[in-house]
PDB file of C-alpha atoms in Angstrom:
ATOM      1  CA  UNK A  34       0.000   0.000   0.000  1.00 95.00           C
ATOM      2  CA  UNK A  35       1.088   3.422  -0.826  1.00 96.00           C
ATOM      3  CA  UNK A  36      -0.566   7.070   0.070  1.00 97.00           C
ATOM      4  CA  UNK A  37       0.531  10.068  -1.506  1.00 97.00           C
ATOM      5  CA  UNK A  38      -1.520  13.627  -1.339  1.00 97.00           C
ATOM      6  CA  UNK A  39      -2.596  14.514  -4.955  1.00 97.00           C
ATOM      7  CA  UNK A  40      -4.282  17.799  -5.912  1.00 97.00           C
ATOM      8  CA  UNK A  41      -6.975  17.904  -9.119  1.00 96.00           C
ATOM      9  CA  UNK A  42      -7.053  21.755  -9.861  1.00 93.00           C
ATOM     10  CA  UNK A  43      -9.937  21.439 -12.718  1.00 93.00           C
ATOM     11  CA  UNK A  44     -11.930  19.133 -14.433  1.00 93.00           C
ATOM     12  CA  UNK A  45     -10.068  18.251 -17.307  1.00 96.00           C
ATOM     13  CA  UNK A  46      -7.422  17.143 -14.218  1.00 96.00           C
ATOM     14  CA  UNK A  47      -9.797  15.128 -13.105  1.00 96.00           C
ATOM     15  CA  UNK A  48     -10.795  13.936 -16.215  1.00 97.00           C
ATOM     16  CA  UNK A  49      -7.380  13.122 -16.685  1.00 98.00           C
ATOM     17  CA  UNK A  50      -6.249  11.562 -13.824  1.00 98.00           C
ATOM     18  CA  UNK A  51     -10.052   9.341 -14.046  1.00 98.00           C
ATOM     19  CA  UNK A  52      -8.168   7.899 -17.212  1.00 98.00           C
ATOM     20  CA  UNK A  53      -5.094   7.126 -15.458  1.00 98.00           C
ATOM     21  CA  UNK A  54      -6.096   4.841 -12.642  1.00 98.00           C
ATOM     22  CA  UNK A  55      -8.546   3.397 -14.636  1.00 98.00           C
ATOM     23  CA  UNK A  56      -5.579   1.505 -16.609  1.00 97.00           C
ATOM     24  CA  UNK A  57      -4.445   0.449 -13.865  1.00 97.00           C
ATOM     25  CA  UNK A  58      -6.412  -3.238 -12.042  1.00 96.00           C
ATOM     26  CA  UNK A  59      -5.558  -2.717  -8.815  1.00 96.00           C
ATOM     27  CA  UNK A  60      -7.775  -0.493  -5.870  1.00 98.00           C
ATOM     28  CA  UNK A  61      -7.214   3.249  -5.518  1.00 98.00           C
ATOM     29  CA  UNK A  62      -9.370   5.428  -3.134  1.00 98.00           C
ATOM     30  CA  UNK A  63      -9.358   9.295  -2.196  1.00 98.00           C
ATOM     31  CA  UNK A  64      -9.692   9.937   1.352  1.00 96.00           C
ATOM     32  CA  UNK A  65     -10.526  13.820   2.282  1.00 94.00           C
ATOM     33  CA  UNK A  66     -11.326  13.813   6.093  1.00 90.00           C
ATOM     34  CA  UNK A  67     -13.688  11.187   6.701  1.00 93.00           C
ATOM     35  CA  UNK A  68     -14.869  10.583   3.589  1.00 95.00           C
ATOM     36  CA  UNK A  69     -13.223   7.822   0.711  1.00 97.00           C
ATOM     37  CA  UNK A  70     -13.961   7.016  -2.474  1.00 97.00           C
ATOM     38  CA  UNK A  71     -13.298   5.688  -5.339  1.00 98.00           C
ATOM     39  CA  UNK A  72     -10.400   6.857  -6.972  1.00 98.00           C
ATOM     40  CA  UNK A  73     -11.728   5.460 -10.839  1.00 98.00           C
ATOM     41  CA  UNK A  74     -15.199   7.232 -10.145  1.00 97.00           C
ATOM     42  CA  UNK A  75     -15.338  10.853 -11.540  1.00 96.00           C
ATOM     43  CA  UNK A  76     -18.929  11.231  -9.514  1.00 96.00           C
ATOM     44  CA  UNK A  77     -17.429  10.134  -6.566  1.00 96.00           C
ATOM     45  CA  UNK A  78     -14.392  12.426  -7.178  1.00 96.00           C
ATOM     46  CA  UNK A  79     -16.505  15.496  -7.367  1.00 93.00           C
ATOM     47  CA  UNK A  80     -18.215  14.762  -4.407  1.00 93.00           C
ATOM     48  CA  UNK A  81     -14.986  15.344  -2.567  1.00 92.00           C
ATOM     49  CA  UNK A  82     -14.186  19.078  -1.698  1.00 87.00           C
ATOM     50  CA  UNK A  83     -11.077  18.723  -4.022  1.00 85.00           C
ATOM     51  CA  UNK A  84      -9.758  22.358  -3.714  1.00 87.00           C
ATOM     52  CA  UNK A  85      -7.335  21.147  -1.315  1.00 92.00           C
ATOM     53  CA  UNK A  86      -4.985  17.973  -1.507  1.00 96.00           C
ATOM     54  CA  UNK A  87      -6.601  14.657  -1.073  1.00 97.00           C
ATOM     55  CA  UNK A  88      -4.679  11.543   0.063  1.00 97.00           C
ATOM     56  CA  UNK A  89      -4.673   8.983  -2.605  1.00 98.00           C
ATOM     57  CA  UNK A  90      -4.086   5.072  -1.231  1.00 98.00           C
ATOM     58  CA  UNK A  91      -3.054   2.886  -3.885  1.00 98.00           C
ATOM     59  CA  UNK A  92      -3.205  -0.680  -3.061  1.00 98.00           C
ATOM     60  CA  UNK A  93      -0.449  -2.303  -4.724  1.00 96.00           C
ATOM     61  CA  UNK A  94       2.781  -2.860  -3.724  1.00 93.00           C
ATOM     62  CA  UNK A  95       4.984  -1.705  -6.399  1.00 93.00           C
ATOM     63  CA  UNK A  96       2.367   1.245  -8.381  1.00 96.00           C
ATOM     64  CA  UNK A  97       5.807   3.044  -9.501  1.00 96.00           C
ATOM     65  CA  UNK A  98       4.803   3.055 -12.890  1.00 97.00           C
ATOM     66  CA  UNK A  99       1.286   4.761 -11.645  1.00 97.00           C
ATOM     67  CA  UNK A 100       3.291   6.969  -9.547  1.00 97.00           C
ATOM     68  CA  UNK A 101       5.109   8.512 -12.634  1.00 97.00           C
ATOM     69  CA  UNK A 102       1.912   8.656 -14.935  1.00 97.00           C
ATOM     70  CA  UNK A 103       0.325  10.818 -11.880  1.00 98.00           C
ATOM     71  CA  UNK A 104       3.398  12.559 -11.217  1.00 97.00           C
ATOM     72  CA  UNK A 105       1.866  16.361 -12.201  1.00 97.00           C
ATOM     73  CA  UNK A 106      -1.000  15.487  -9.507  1.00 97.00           C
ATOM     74  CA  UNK A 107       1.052  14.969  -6.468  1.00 97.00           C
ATOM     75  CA  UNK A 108       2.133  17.367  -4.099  1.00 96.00           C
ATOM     76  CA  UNK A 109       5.526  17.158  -2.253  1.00 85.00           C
TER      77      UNK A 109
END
């Protein structure tokens, strides 16, 4: 499992990212405060309050090659 805070600052970001994970078989939620989701549903996205970083769990042990794809989306 890996978490890294991501930021989507418009909806063709979100759109994009949506595309992303999708490729990708293994799990992925958002968490913002109590709430997780989803990661591969773009309704459930935008019923997060994403105008602040998210934290992103991927679970997979190795999602490197995710990790670069999403690279513009995650803050350090």
């Amino acid at each position: 499992m890996k978490k890294v805070n991501i930021l989507l600052q418009s909806i063709n970001d979100t759109k994009d990212f949506v595309n992303i994970v999708n490729k990708y078989p293994y799990n992925i939620d958002l968490c913002s405060g109590r709430y997780v989701i989803d990661a591969k549903s773009i309704m459930g996205i935008f019923s997060l309050d994403i105008s602040n970083p998210v934290e992103m769990v991927v679970y997979d042990e190795s999602p490197e090659e995710l990790l670069n794809e999403l690279e513009r989306f995650i803050v350090k």
